[in-house]
Amino acid sequence: MILFNFASLVSFLLVLDVTTALYFHIAEGERKCFIEEIPDDTTVIVNYKVELYDPRSGGFMPSSPGIGMHVEVRDPNDRIVLSRVYSSEGMISFTSATPGEHVICMYSNSTSWFSGSQLRVHLDIQVGEHAVDYANVAQKDKLTELQLRIRQLLDQVHQITKEQSYQRHREERFRQTSESTNQRVLWWSLLQTGVLIGIGYWQMRHLKSFFEAKKLV
Amino acid sequence: MFITPLLFTILVALISGIYSKSVELTFELPDSAVECFYQEIDQNTSATLEYQVITGGQYDVDVKIEGPNKQILYQQQKMQYDSHKFIAQQTGVYKACFSNEFSTFSHKLVYMEFNVGPEQPLPGIGEHATVLTQLETSAEEIHSALNKIIDQQTHHRLREAQGRKRAEDLNERVFWWSMGETLAIMCVALAQVMVLKNFFSDRPSLYNMK
C-alpha cells in the first residue's frame, strides 16, 4: 500500500473521469448510503461529482461551487472512519482496518436557498485491485508490460486470498448463528415441555383442593 | 520533469473514456421506494446489469432498464437476482430502476453491478503491434481466469450474505417467539384457573358485588 503515495492519488482525479460514471438523483439534504462489504486492509476509492439542477435552463449545472458534500464512512463496529465536508467534486479513499460492512453515506450541506432542489451525483466506487492505478505504477516503477501484467496478477491473487480468509471468518459467524438457533430451539422445546407439565400439574392440584374445599366433590 | 507524468495521465484519462466503467453498489431500498441509476452508454457498447436482493421481505424487487427513448429494454417483476446483458443501440443515457413499490413495510438491501464496455487494458499493452509471446498470452489467460474467480467470489459472497442474514433473522425470531409463547402459556394457565374458580364459587365475585 506504500506504493501508492500521494502523487498517485492525485493522478486518480485525472485518470478516473467521473462525469462518464454512473449517476443518480437526490434531493438536497437527502442522505444516501452505500454499503461495501470488504475484507480488512482493502483500499476503497470513491469518486464523486455533484451537479445542481438549474431551474432556468432545466438542466444540470456542470459545476456548482456553492455545494459541498458531507461524506461519512463507518466501519462494521459503527465507528466513524471518516467524516468531512468536501467540495462538489472529489475523491475519498480509505483503507479498511476491520473486515465487514462499511457504510459510505453522502449528503449535501444544504443551504436554505437551494433546499428542495435536485442534485445529480456521479459516483464511482472502486474496491481493492480495481482501485490500483496501473498507469501510474508502470510510470513510477519503470515496469515493462509483462512486469506490469504480473503485478496486476499478483494484486488480484492477493485480493482473492484476502476475500477468501474473510469468507472463512463470515462462514464461522454464519455457523455460530445457526448453531445458536439450533440450541435455542432444542432448549426451548425442552423448557416448554417442562413448563406445560408443571402448569398442568399445578392446575389439577389447585382446582382439586378448591373443589374439595367447596365440597363440590 | 513535473509536466510529463501529468500529460501522461491526461492522455490515459482521454483513452480510458472509451473503456470499461464498472460500478458495484450495495444500497438500501426503503419500502415503497424507487431507486434509479443512470449511465451514459455509447452506441454498440455492450453493458451488463447484475443484481441481487441481499435481505428484506421476500428477497424480491422489480427491475427495469430503459433506453434513451424511454423504450424498455428489460423488465422483471419480483426477481431475487438476475443478470441482463444488452448492446446499446444508440448513444445516450440508459436508466436502471429498482422498485420496491409493491412492498409496504419491508425495507431491502440490493446489490447491483453495472458493467459497461470491455475491460480497460493495462497501459501500454493494448497498443503494441508485435505478436504476444507465450508468456504474455499465459499471463493474459491467468488474468481473465482470475477475473472469473473474483466474479464468482462476489456471487458467492452475496449468496452467503443472504443466507447469513436470514439465519440471523431466524435466530432472533426464535428467541422472541419462545419468550412470547412461554409468557402466553403462563397467562393462559392462570386465567383458566381463575375463570374455573369463578364458575364454581357461590359468593359473587368482586366484579358483581356492587
PDB file of N, CA and C in Angstrom, chain A residues 11 14-15 20 22-25 32 34-37 101 123-126 134-135 139 145-146 149 152-153 156-157 160 163-164 167 170-171 173-174 177 180-181 184-185 188 192 199 202-203 206-207 210-211 216, chain B residues 8-9 13 16 21-22 24-26 35-39 93 109 112 114 122-124 128 135-136 139-140 143 146-147 149-150 153 157 160 163-165 167-168 171 175 178 181-182 185 189 192-193 196-197 200:
ATOM      1  N   SER A  11      -3.247  11.714  -9.163  1.00  0.00           N
ATOM      2  CA  SER A  11      -3.461  11.397 -10.570  1.00  0.00           C
ATOM      3  C   SER A  11      -4.795  10.685 -10.797  1.00  0.00           C
ATOM      4  N   LEU A  14      -7.433  12.710 -12.231  1.00  0.00           N
ATOM      5  CA  LEU A  14      -7.370  12.919 -13.661  1.00  0.00           C
ATOM      6  C   LEU A  14      -7.743  11.658 -14.429  1.00  0.00           C
ATOM      7  N   VAL A  15      -7.274  10.523 -13.905  1.00  0.00           N
ATOM      8  CA  VAL A  15      -7.489   9.280 -14.637  1.00  0.00           C
ATOM      9  C   VAL A  15      -8.955   8.877 -14.659  1.00  0.00           C
ATOM     10  N   THR A  20     -18.373  10.515 -16.704  1.00  0.00           N
ATOM     11  CA  THR A  20     -18.937   9.443 -17.517  1.00  0.00           C
ATOM     12  C   THR A  20     -19.440   8.295 -16.654  1.00  0.00           C
ATOM     13  N   LEU A  22     -21.588   6.340 -13.535  1.00  0.00           N
ATOM     14  CA  LEU A  22     -22.985   6.174 -13.168  1.00  0.00           C
ATOM     15  C   LEU A  22     -23.460   7.368 -12.332  1.00  0.00           C
ATOM     16  N   TYR A  23     -24.691   7.780 -12.539  1.00  0.00           N
ATOM     17  CA  TYR A  23     -25.187   8.831 -11.667  1.00  0.00           C
ATOM     18  C   TYR A  23     -26.610   8.581 -11.203  1.00  0.00           C
ATOM     19  N   PHE A  24     -27.010   9.305 -10.186  1.00  0.00           N
ATOM     20  CA  PHE A  24     -28.369   9.209  -9.671  1.00  0.00           C
ATOM     21  C   PHE A  24     -28.772  10.568  -9.130  1.00  0.00           C
ATOM     22  N   HIS A  25     -30.032  10.699  -8.813  1.00  0.00           N
ATOM     23  CA  HIS A  25     -30.532  11.983  -8.322  1.00  0.00           C
ATOM     24  C   HIS A  25     -30.901  11.895  -6.851  1.00  0.00           C
ATOM     25  N   LYS A  32     -27.786   9.600   1.375  1.00  0.00           N
ATOM     26  CA  LYS A  32     -27.704   8.421   0.518  1.00  0.00           C
ATOM     27  C   LYS A  32     -26.559   7.552   1.006  1.00  0.00           C
ATOM     28  N   PHE A  34     -24.319   3.837   0.858  1.00  0.00           N
ATOM     29  CA  PHE A  34     -23.940   2.630   0.131  1.00  0.00           C
ATOM     30  C   PHE A  34     -23.131   1.751   1.057  1.00  0.00           C
ATOM     31  N   ILE A  35     -23.276   0.470   0.853  1.00  0.00           N
ATOM     32  CA  ILE A  35     -22.605  -0.478   1.738  1.00  0.00           C
ATOM     33  C   ILE A  35     -21.562  -1.255   0.948  1.00  0.00           C
ATOM     34  N   GLU A  36     -20.382  -1.331   1.489  1.00  0.00           N
ATOM     35  CA  GLU A  36     -19.339  -2.126   0.870  1.00  0.00           C
ATOM     36  C   GLU A  36     -18.897  -3.186   1.861  1.00  0.00           C
ATOM     37  N   GLU A  37     -19.078  -4.425   1.486  1.00  0.00           N
ATOM     38  CA  GLU A  37     -18.617  -5.487   2.382  1.00  0.00           C
ATOM     39  C   GLU A  37     -17.233  -5.910   1.907  1.00  0.00           C
ATOM     40  N   GLU A 101     -18.931  -4.837   6.853  1.00  0.00           N
ATOM     41  CA  GLU A 101     -19.718  -3.896   6.063  1.00  0.00           C
ATOM     42  C   GLU A 101     -19.336  -2.464   6.397  1.00  0.00           C
ATOM     43  N   LEU A 123     -21.158   8.941  -9.374  1.00  0.00           N
ATOM     44  CA  LEU A 123     -20.446   8.195  -8.353  1.00  0.00           C
ATOM     45  C   LEU A 123     -19.705   7.006  -8.940  1.00  0.00           C
ATOM     46  N   ASP A 124     -18.534   6.807  -8.442  1.00  0.00           N
ATOM     47  CA  ASP A 124     -17.739   5.664  -8.858  1.00  0.00           C
ATOM     48  C   ASP A 124     -17.030   5.128  -7.622  1.00  0.00           C
ATOM     49  N   ILE A 125     -17.292   3.882  -7.299  1.00  0.00           N
ATOM     50  CA  ILE A 125     -16.630   3.269  -6.139  1.00  0.00           C
ATOM     51  C   ILE A 125     -15.777   2.110  -6.644  1.00  0.00           C
ATOM     52  N   GLN A 126     -14.516   2.161  -6.339  1.00  0.00           N
ATOM     53  CA  GLN A 126     -13.627   1.068  -6.744  1.00  0.00           C
ATOM     54  C   GLN A 126     -13.010   0.441  -5.517  1.00  0.00           C
ATOM     55  N   TYR A 134      -2.759   1.434 -12.582  1.00  0.00           N
ATOM     56  CA  TYR A 134      -1.583   0.783 -13.143  1.00  0.00           C
ATOM     57  C   TYR A 134      -0.754   1.701 -14.029  1.00  0.00           C
ATOM     58  N   ALA A 135      -1.386   2.670 -14.626  1.00  0.00           N
ATOM     59  CA  ALA A 135      -0.626   3.614 -15.456  1.00  0.00           C
ATOM     60  C   ALA A 135       0.443   4.274 -14.606  1.00  0.00           C
ATOM     61  N   GLN A 139       4.626   3.804 -14.580  1.00  0.00           N
ATOM     62  CA  GLN A 139       5.441   5.000 -14.696  1.00  0.00           C
ATOM     63  C   GLN A 139       6.478   5.091 -13.594  1.00  0.00           C
ATOM     64  N   GLU A 145       5.809  -4.137 -19.851  1.00  0.00           N
ATOM     65  CA  GLU A 145       4.407  -4.563 -19.949  1.00  0.00           C
ATOM     66  C   GLU A 145       4.162  -5.858 -19.198  1.00  0.00           C
ATOM     67  N   LEU A 146       5.092  -6.794 -19.398  1.00  0.00           N
ATOM     68  CA  LEU A 146       4.917  -8.093 -18.768  1.00  0.00           C
ATOM     69  C   LEU A 146       5.007  -7.979 -17.251  1.00  0.00           C
ATOM     70  N   ARG A 149       1.857  -6.616 -16.001  1.00  0.00           N
ATOM     71  CA  ARG A 149       0.789  -7.620 -16.015  1.00  0.00           C
ATOM     72  C   ARG A 149       0.937  -8.549 -14.813  1.00  0.00           C
ATOM     73  N   GLN A 152      -0.232  -6.943 -11.764  1.00  0.00           N
ATOM     74  CA  GLN A 152      -1.692  -6.961 -11.686  1.00  0.00           C
ATOM     75  C   GLN A 152      -2.190  -8.334 -11.228  1.00  0.00           C
ATOM     76  N   LEU A 153      -1.558  -9.373 -11.781  1.00  0.00           N
ATOM     77  CA  LEU A 153      -1.959 -10.727 -11.389  1.00  0.00           C
ATOM     78  C   LEU A 153      -1.736 -10.932  -9.894  1.00  0.00           C
ATOM     79  N   GLN A 156      -4.335  -9.243  -7.937  1.00  0.00           N
ATOM     80  CA  GLN A 156      -5.593  -9.976  -7.987  1.00  0.00           C
ATOM     81  C   GLN A 156      -5.566 -11.171  -7.044  1.00  0.00           C
ATOM     82  N   VAL A 157      -4.445 -11.886  -7.065  1.00  0.00           N
ATOM     83  CA  VAL A 157      -4.333 -13.056  -6.200  1.00  0.00           C
ATOM     84  C   VAL A 157      -4.413 -12.641  -4.734  1.00  0.00           C
ATOM     85  N   ILE A 160      -7.951 -12.016  -3.898  1.00  0.00           N
ATOM     86  CA  ILE A 160      -8.708 -13.258  -3.765  1.00  0.00           C
ATOM     87  C   ILE A 160      -8.396 -13.916  -2.422  1.00  0.00           C
ATOM     88  N   GLU A 163     -10.074 -12.029   0.361  1.00  0.00           N
ATOM     89  CA  GLU A 163     -11.510 -12.266   0.313  1.00  0.00           C
ATOM     90  C   GLU A 163     -11.826 -13.651   0.879  1.00  0.00           C
ATOM     91  N   GLN A 164     -10.951 -14.601   0.549  1.00  0.00           N
ATOM     92  CA  GLN A 164     -11.188 -15.958   0.993  1.00  0.00           C
ATOM     93  C   GLN A 164     -11.045 -16.100   2.506  1.00  0.00           C
ATOM     94  N   GLN A 167     -13.970 -14.696   3.955  1.00  0.00           N
ATOM     95  CA  GLN A 167     -15.080 -15.611   3.728  1.00  0.00           C
ATOM     96  C   GLN A 167     -15.142 -16.668   4.841  1.00  0.00           C
ATOM     97  N   ARG A 170     -16.587 -15.132   7.886  1.00  0.00           N
ATOM     98  CA  ARG A 170     -18.031 -14.951   7.835  1.00  0.00           C
ATOM     99  C   ARG A 170     -18.764 -16.269   7.935  1.00  0.00           C
ATOM    100  N   GLU A 171     -18.150 -17.285   7.334  1.00  0.00           N
ATOM    101  CA  GLU A 171     -18.759 -18.613   7.399  1.00  0.00           C
ATOM    102  C   GLU A 171     -18.846 -19.041   8.858  1.00  0.00           C
ATOM    103  N   ARG A 173     -19.153 -17.100  11.433  1.00  0.00           N
ATOM    104  CA  ARG A 173     -20.238 -16.355  12.069  1.00  0.00           C
ATOM    105  C   ARG A 173     -21.596 -16.969  11.723  1.00  0.00           C
ATOM    106  N   PHE A 174     -21.724 -17.316  10.456  1.00  0.00           N
ATOM    107  CA  PHE A 174     -22.951 -17.928   9.957  1.00  0.00           C
ATOM    108  C   PHE A 174     -23.214 -19.213  10.734  1.00  0.00           C
ATOM    109  N   THR A 177     -24.320 -18.626  14.237  1.00  0.00           N
ATOM    110  CA  THR A 177     -25.723 -18.231  14.307  1.00  0.00           C
ATOM    111  C   THR A 177     -26.615 -19.453  14.185  1.00  0.00           C
ATOM    112  N   SER A 180     -26.492 -21.545  17.266  1.00  0.00           N
ATOM    113  CA  SER A 180     -27.218 -20.887  18.345  1.00  0.00           C
ATOM    114  C   SER A 180     -28.721 -21.093  18.175  1.00  0.00           C
ATOM    115  N   THR A 181     -29.193 -20.976  16.928  1.00  0.00           N
ATOM    116  CA  THR A 181     -30.612 -21.198  16.675  1.00  0.00           C
ATOM    117  C   THR A 181     -30.985 -22.622  17.054  1.00  0.00           C
ATOM    118  N   ARG A 184     -31.102 -23.006  20.758  1.00  0.00           N
ATOM    119  CA  ARG A 184     -32.265 -22.326  21.330  1.00  0.00           C
ATOM    120  C   ARG A 184     -33.528 -23.131  21.116  1.00  0.00           C
ATOM    121  N   VAL A 185     -33.684 -23.639  19.884  1.00  0.00           N
ATOM    122  CA  VAL A 185     -34.888 -24.411  19.587  1.00  0.00           C
ATOM    123  C   VAL A 185     -34.942 -25.641  20.472  1.00  0.00           C
ATOM    124  N   TRP A 188     -35.477 -24.660  24.193  1.00  0.00           N
ATOM    125  CA  TRP A 188     -36.797 -24.087  24.406  1.00  0.00           C
ATOM    126  C   TRP A 188     -37.865 -25.161  24.353  1.00  0.00           C
ATOM    127  N   GLN A 192     -40.257 -25.784  27.306  1.00  0.00           N
ATOM    128  CA  GLN A 192     -41.700 -25.633  27.147  1.00  0.00           C
ATOM    129  C   GLN A 192     -42.441 -26.881  27.606  1.00  0.00           C
ATOM    130  N   ILE A 199     -47.285 -26.707  34.774  1.00  0.00           N
ATOM    131  CA  ILE A 199     -48.502 -25.910  34.893  1.00  0.00           C
ATOM    132  C   ILE A 199     -49.733 -26.810  34.943  1.00  0.00           C
ATOM    133  N   TRP A 202     -49.933 -28.247  38.407  1.00  0.00           N
ATOM    134  CA  TRP A 202     -50.357 -27.203  39.353  1.00  0.00           C
ATOM    135  C   TRP A 202     -51.852 -26.915  39.229  1.00  0.00           C
ATOM    136  N   GLN A 203     -52.333 -26.824  37.977  1.00  0.00           N
ATOM    137  CA  GLN A 203     -53.757 -26.547  37.732  1.00  0.00           C
ATOM    138  C   GLN A 203     -54.615 -27.623  38.376  1.00  0.00           C
ATOM    139  N   HIS A 206     -54.432 -27.491  42.241  1.00  0.00           N
ATOM    140  CA  HIS A 206     -55.068 -26.283  42.749  1.00  0.00           C
ATOM    141  C   HIS A 206     -56.592 -26.407  42.663  1.00  0.00           C
ATOM    142  N   LEU A 207     -57.066 -26.873  41.505  1.00  0.00           N
ATOM    143  CA  LEU A 207     -58.507 -26.985  41.309  1.00  0.00           C
ATOM    144  C   LEU A 207     -59.092 -28.071  42.205  1.00  0.00           C
ATOM    145  N   PHE A 210     -59.459 -26.848  45.581  1.00  0.00           N
ATOM    146  CA  PHE A 210     -60.522 -25.834  45.571  1.00  0.00           C
ATOM    147  C   PHE A 210     -61.901 -26.493  45.623  1.00  0.00           C
ATOM    148  N   PHE A 211     -62.074 -27.524  44.754  1.00  0.00           N
ATOM    149  CA  PHE A 211     -63.366 -28.218  44.730  1.00  0.00           C
ATOM    150  C   PHE A 211     -63.629 -28.937  46.045  1.00  0.00           C
ATOM    151  N   LEU A 216     -67.637 -29.689  46.500  1.00  0.00           N
ATOM    152  CA  LEU A 216     -68.280 -29.976  45.208  1.00  0.00           C
ATOM    153  C   LEU A 216     -68.044 -31.420  44.800  1.00  0.00           C
TER     154      LEU A 216
ATOM    155  N   PHE B   8       0.900  12.518 -19.273  1.00  0.00           N
ATOM    156  CA  PHE B   8       0.665  11.096 -19.415  1.00  0.00           C
ATOM    157  C   PHE B   8      -0.699  10.703 -18.854  1.00  0.00           C
ATOM    158  N   THR B   9      -0.972  11.211 -17.647  1.00  0.00           N
ATOM    159  CA  THR B   9      -2.242  10.841 -17.027  1.00  0.00           C
ATOM    160  C   THR B   9      -3.429  11.435 -17.772  1.00  0.00           C
ATOM    161  N   ALA B  13      -6.404   9.413 -19.324  1.00  0.00           N
ATOM    162  CA  ALA B  13      -7.774   9.778 -18.993  1.00  0.00           C
ATOM    163  C   ALA B  13      -8.622   9.846 -20.254  1.00  0.00           C
ATOM    164  N   SER B  16      -9.139   6.300 -21.465  1.00  0.00           N
ATOM    165  CA  SER B  16      -9.975   5.480 -20.587  1.00  0.00           C
ATOM    166  C   SER B  16     -11.460   5.775 -20.753  1.00  0.00           C
ATOM    167  N   LYS B  21     -16.545   0.948 -17.700  1.00  0.00           N
ATOM    168  CA  LYS B  21     -16.995   1.620 -16.492  1.00  0.00           C
ATOM    169  C   LYS B  21     -17.734   0.542 -15.738  1.00  0.00           C
ATOM    170  N   SER B  22     -17.206   0.189 -14.636  1.00  0.00           N
ATOM    171  CA  SER B  22     -17.873  -0.852 -13.870  1.00  0.00           C
ATOM    172  C   SER B  22     -18.079  -0.357 -12.462  1.00  0.00           C
ATOM    173  N   GLU B  24     -19.953  -1.248  -8.761  1.00  0.00           N
ATOM    174  CA  GLU B  24     -20.680  -2.168  -7.899  1.00  0.00           C
ATOM    175  C   GLU B  24     -21.216  -1.365  -6.730  1.00  0.00           C
ATOM    176  N   LEU B  25     -22.486  -1.468  -6.509  1.00  0.00           N
ATOM    177  CA  LEU B  25     -23.072  -0.723  -5.401  1.00  0.00           C
ATOM    178  C   LEU B  25     -24.005  -1.619  -4.604  1.00  0.00           C
ATOM    179  N   THR B  26     -23.995  -1.433  -3.324  1.00  0.00           N
ATOM    180  CA  THR B  26     -24.987  -2.086  -2.476  1.00  0.00           C
ATOM    181  C   THR B  26     -25.721  -0.958  -1.779  1.00  0.00           C
ATOM    182  N   GLU B  35     -35.566   3.443  -6.841  1.00  0.00           N
ATOM    183  CA  GLU B  35     -34.210   3.960  -6.914  1.00  0.00           C
ATOM    184  C   GLU B  35     -33.741   3.793  -8.357  1.00  0.00           C
ATOM    185  N   CYS B  36     -33.326   4.897  -8.966  1.00  0.00           N
ATOM    186  CA  CYS B  36     -32.899   4.807 -10.359  1.00  0.00           C
ATOM    187  C   CYS B  36     -31.432   5.214 -10.494  1.00  0.00           C
ATOM    188  N   PHE B  37     -30.752   4.533 -11.388  1.00  0.00           N
ATOM    189  CA  PHE B  37     -29.374   4.872 -11.696  1.00  0.00           C
ATOM    190  C   PHE B  37     -29.269   5.122 -13.185  1.00  0.00           C
ATOM    191  N   TYR B  38     -28.467   6.094 -13.538  1.00  0.00           N
ATOM    192  CA  TYR B  38     -28.347   6.472 -14.943  1.00  0.00           C
ATOM    193  C   TYR B  38     -26.916   6.245 -15.401  1.00  0.00           C
ATOM    194  N   GLN B  39     -26.771   5.872 -16.635  1.00  0.00           N
ATOM    195  CA  GLN B  39     -25.438   5.654 -17.166  1.00  0.00           C
ATOM    196  C   GLN B  39     -25.442   5.996 -18.642  1.00  0.00           C
ATOM    197  N   VAL B  93     -28.396   8.141 -22.575  1.00  0.00           N
ATOM    198  CA  VAL B  93     -28.452   7.817 -21.151  1.00  0.00           C
ATOM    199  C   VAL B  93     -29.400   6.643 -20.929  1.00  0.00           C
ATOM    200  N   LEU B 109     -32.161  -4.577   0.959  1.00  0.00           N
ATOM    201  CA  LEU B 109     -30.769  -4.278   0.660  1.00  0.00           C
ATOM    202  C   LEU B 109     -30.490  -4.894  -0.706  1.00  0.00           C
ATOM    203  N   MET B 112     -26.045  -4.233  -6.820  1.00  0.00           N
ATOM    204  CA  MET B 112     -26.091  -4.211  -8.283  1.00  0.00           C
ATOM    205  C   MET B 112     -24.723  -3.890  -8.849  1.00  0.00           C
ATOM    206  N   PHE B 114     -23.116  -2.589 -12.519  1.00  0.00           N
ATOM    207  CA  PHE B 114     -23.362  -2.098 -13.875  1.00  0.00           C
ATOM    208  C   PHE B 114     -22.021  -2.049 -14.580  1.00  0.00           C
ATOM    209  N   LEU B 122      -4.295  -2.789 -19.714  1.00  0.00           N
ATOM    210  CA  LEU B 122      -3.203  -2.168 -18.975  1.00  0.00           C
ATOM    211  C   LEU B 122      -2.519  -1.174 -19.885  1.00  0.00           C
ATOM    212  N   PRO B 123      -2.027  -0.104 -19.323  1.00  0.00           N
ATOM    213  CA  PRO B 123      -1.372   0.893 -20.165  1.00  0.00           C
ATOM    214  C   PRO B 123      -0.205   0.269 -20.919  1.00  0.00           C
ATOM    215  N   GLY B 124      -0.139   0.540 -22.205  1.00  0.00           N
ATOM    216  CA  GLY B 124       0.981   0.045 -22.989  1.00  0.00           C
ATOM    217  C   GLY B 124       0.709  -1.296 -23.647  1.00  0.00           C
ATOM    218  N   HIS B 128       0.523  -2.461 -28.529  1.00  0.00           N
ATOM    219  CA  HIS B 128       1.719  -2.925 -29.222  1.00  0.00           C
ATOM    220  C   HIS B 128       1.396  -3.903 -30.333  1.00  0.00           C
ATOM    221  N   LEU B 135       4.558 -16.312 -22.944  1.00  0.00           N
ATOM    222  CA  LEU B 135       4.444 -15.868 -21.558  1.00  0.00           C
ATOM    223  C   LEU B 135       3.348 -14.817 -21.411  1.00  0.00           C
ATOM    224  N   GLU B 136       3.349 -13.904 -22.382  1.00  0.00           N
ATOM    225  CA  GLU B 136       2.337 -12.843 -22.318  1.00  0.00           C
ATOM    226  C   GLU B 136       0.928 -13.400 -22.487  1.00  0.00           C
ATOM    227  N   ALA B 139      -0.079 -15.024 -19.315  1.00  0.00           N
ATOM    228  CA  ALA B 139      -0.395 -14.005 -18.317  1.00  0.00           C
ATOM    229  C   ALA B 139      -1.801 -13.466 -18.555  1.00  0.00           C
ATOM    230  N   GLU B 140      -2.094 -13.232 -19.814  1.00  0.00           N
ATOM    231  CA  GLU B 140      -3.416 -12.731 -20.195  1.00  0.00           C
ATOM    232  C   GLU B 140      -4.509 -13.724 -19.776  1.00  0.00           C
ATOM    233  N   HIS B 143      -4.977 -13.770 -16.141  1.00  0.00           N
ATOM    234  CA  HIS B 143      -5.715 -12.570 -15.749  1.00  0.00           C
ATOM    235  C   HIS B 143      -7.213 -12.766 -15.922  1.00  0.00           C
ATOM    236  N   LEU B 146      -8.505 -15.173 -13.350  1.00  0.00           N
ATOM    237  CA  LEU B 146      -8.629 -14.554 -12.032  1.00  0.00           C
ATOM    238  C   LEU B 146      -9.844 -13.646 -11.963  1.00  0.00           C
ATOM    239  N   ASN B 147     -10.106 -12.967 -13.066  1.00  0.00           N
ATOM    240  CA  ASN B 147     -11.306 -12.123 -13.111  1.00  0.00           C
ATOM    241  C   ASN B 147     -12.547 -12.950 -12.878  1.00  0.00           C
ATOM    242  N   ILE B 149     -12.665 -15.741 -11.263  1.00  0.00           N
ATOM    243  CA  ILE B 149     -12.671 -16.156  -9.861  1.00  0.00           C
ATOM    244  C   ILE B 149     -13.248 -15.039  -8.996  1.00  0.00           C
ATOM    245  N   ILE B 150     -12.816 -13.822  -9.264  1.00  0.00           N
ATOM    246  CA  ILE B 150     -13.304 -12.692  -8.465  1.00  0.00           C
ATOM    247  C   ILE B 150     -14.820 -12.533  -8.619  1.00  0.00           C
ATOM    248  N   GLN B 153     -16.466 -15.204  -6.743  1.00  0.00           N
ATOM    249  CA  GLN B 153     -16.346 -14.932  -5.313  1.00  0.00           C
ATOM    250  C   GLN B 153     -17.395 -13.919  -4.870  1.00  0.00           C
ATOM    251  N   ARG B 157     -20.147 -14.531  -2.221  1.00  0.00           N
ATOM    252  CA  ARG B 157     -20.202 -13.654  -1.061  1.00  0.00           C
ATOM    253  C   ARG B 157     -21.632 -13.163  -0.830  1.00  0.00           C
ATOM    254  N   GLU B 160     -23.889 -15.969   0.355  1.00  0.00           N
ATOM    255  CA  GLU B 160     -23.557 -16.239   1.749  1.00  0.00           C
ATOM    256  C   GLU B 160     -24.161 -15.163   2.646  1.00  0.00           C
ATOM    257  N   GLY B 163     -27.826 -15.814   3.024  1.00  0.00           N
ATOM    258  CA  GLY B 163     -28.075 -16.915   3.938  1.00  0.00           C
ATOM    259  C   GLY B 163     -27.816 -16.527   5.380  1.00  0.00           C
ATOM    260  N   ARG B 164     -26.734 -15.821   5.573  1.00  0.00           N
ATOM    261  CA  ARG B 164     -26.339 -15.417   6.921  1.00  0.00           C
ATOM    262  C   ARG B 164     -27.357 -14.466   7.534  1.00  0.00           C
ATOM    263  N   LYS B 165     -27.804 -13.512   6.735  1.00  0.00           N
ATOM    264  CA  LYS B 165     -28.782 -12.552   7.247  1.00  0.00           C
ATOM    265  C   LYS B 165     -30.082 -13.248   7.615  1.00  0.00           C
ATOM    266  N   ALA B 167     -30.377 -16.372   8.509  1.00  0.00           N
ATOM    267  CA  ALA B 167     -30.147 -17.172   9.713  1.00  0.00           C
ATOM    268  C   ALA B 167     -30.176 -16.291  10.956  1.00  0.00           C
ATOM    269  N   GLU B 168     -29.617 -15.092  10.838  1.00  0.00           N
ATOM    270  CA  GLU B 168     -29.631 -14.177  11.973  1.00  0.00           C
ATOM    271  C   GLU B 168     -31.056 -13.766  12.329  1.00  0.00           C
ATOM    272  N   ASN B 171     -32.766 -16.686  14.030  1.00  0.00           N
ATOM    273  CA  ASN B 171     -32.280 -16.813  15.398  1.00  0.00           C
ATOM    274  C   ASN B 171     -33.014 -15.836  16.310  1.00  0.00           C
ATOM    275  N   PHE B 175     -35.906 -16.662  19.276  1.00  0.00           N
ATOM    276  CA  PHE B 175     -35.739 -16.164  20.627  1.00  0.00           C
ATOM    277  C   PHE B 175     -36.984 -15.430  21.121  1.00  0.00           C
ATOM    278  N   SER B 178     -40.166 -17.666  21.376  1.00  0.00           N
ATOM    279  CA  SER B 178     -40.176 -18.569  22.520  1.00  0.00           C
ATOM    280  C   SER B 178     -40.464 -17.807  23.800  1.00  0.00           C
ATOM    281  N   GLU B 181     -44.164 -17.057  23.761  1.00  0.00           N
ATOM    282  CA  GLU B 181     -45.023 -18.201  23.982  1.00  0.00           C
ATOM    283  C   GLU B 181     -44.982 -18.695  25.427  1.00  0.00           C
ATOM    284  N   THR B 182     -43.801 -18.673  26.021  1.00  0.00           N
ATOM    285  CA  THR B 182     -43.701 -19.077  27.422  1.00  0.00           C
ATOM    286  C   THR B 182     -44.600 -18.189  28.286  1.00  0.00           C
ATOM    287  N   ILE B 185     -48.300 -19.049  27.680  1.00  0.00           N
ATOM    288  CA  ILE B 185     -48.734 -20.277  28.358  1.00  0.00           C
ATOM    289  C   ILE B 185     -49.037 -19.993  29.826  1.00  0.00           C
ATOM    290  N   ALA B 189     -52.670 -20.323  31.611  1.00  0.00           N
ATOM    291  CA  ALA B 189     -52.849 -21.247  32.728  1.00  0.00           C
ATOM    292  C   ALA B 189     -53.482 -20.540  33.917  1.00  0.00           C
ATOM    293  N   GLN B 192     -57.155 -19.616  33.139  1.00  0.00           N
ATOM    294  CA  GLN B 192     -58.031 -20.784  33.173  1.00  0.00           C
ATOM    295  C   GLN B 192     -58.483 -21.089  34.597  1.00  0.00           C
ATOM    296  N   VAL B 193     -57.534 -21.097  35.487  1.00  0.00           N
ATOM    297  CA  VAL B 193     -57.854 -21.403  36.879  1.00  0.00           C
ATOM    298  C   VAL B 193     -58.795 -20.356  37.472  1.00  0.00           C
ATOM    299  N   LEU B 196     -62.342 -20.814  35.996  1.00  0.00           N
ATOM    300  CA  LEU B 196     -62.993 -22.004  36.538  1.00  0.00           C
ATOM    301  C   LEU B 196     -63.444 -21.777  37.976  1.00  0.00           C
ATOM    302  N   LYS B 197     -62.568 -21.173  38.765  1.00  0.00           N
ATOM    303  CA  LYS B 197     -62.906 -20.898  40.160  1.00  0.00           C
ATOM    304  C   LYS B 197     -64.117 -19.983  40.244  1.00  0.00           C
ATOM    305  N   PHE B 200     -67.494 -21.733  39.856  1.00  0.00           N
ATOM    306  CA  PHE B 200     -67.991 -22.571  40.937  1.00  0.00           C
ATOM    307  C   PHE B 200     -68.143 -21.862  42.277  1.00  0.00           C
TER     308      PHE B 200
END
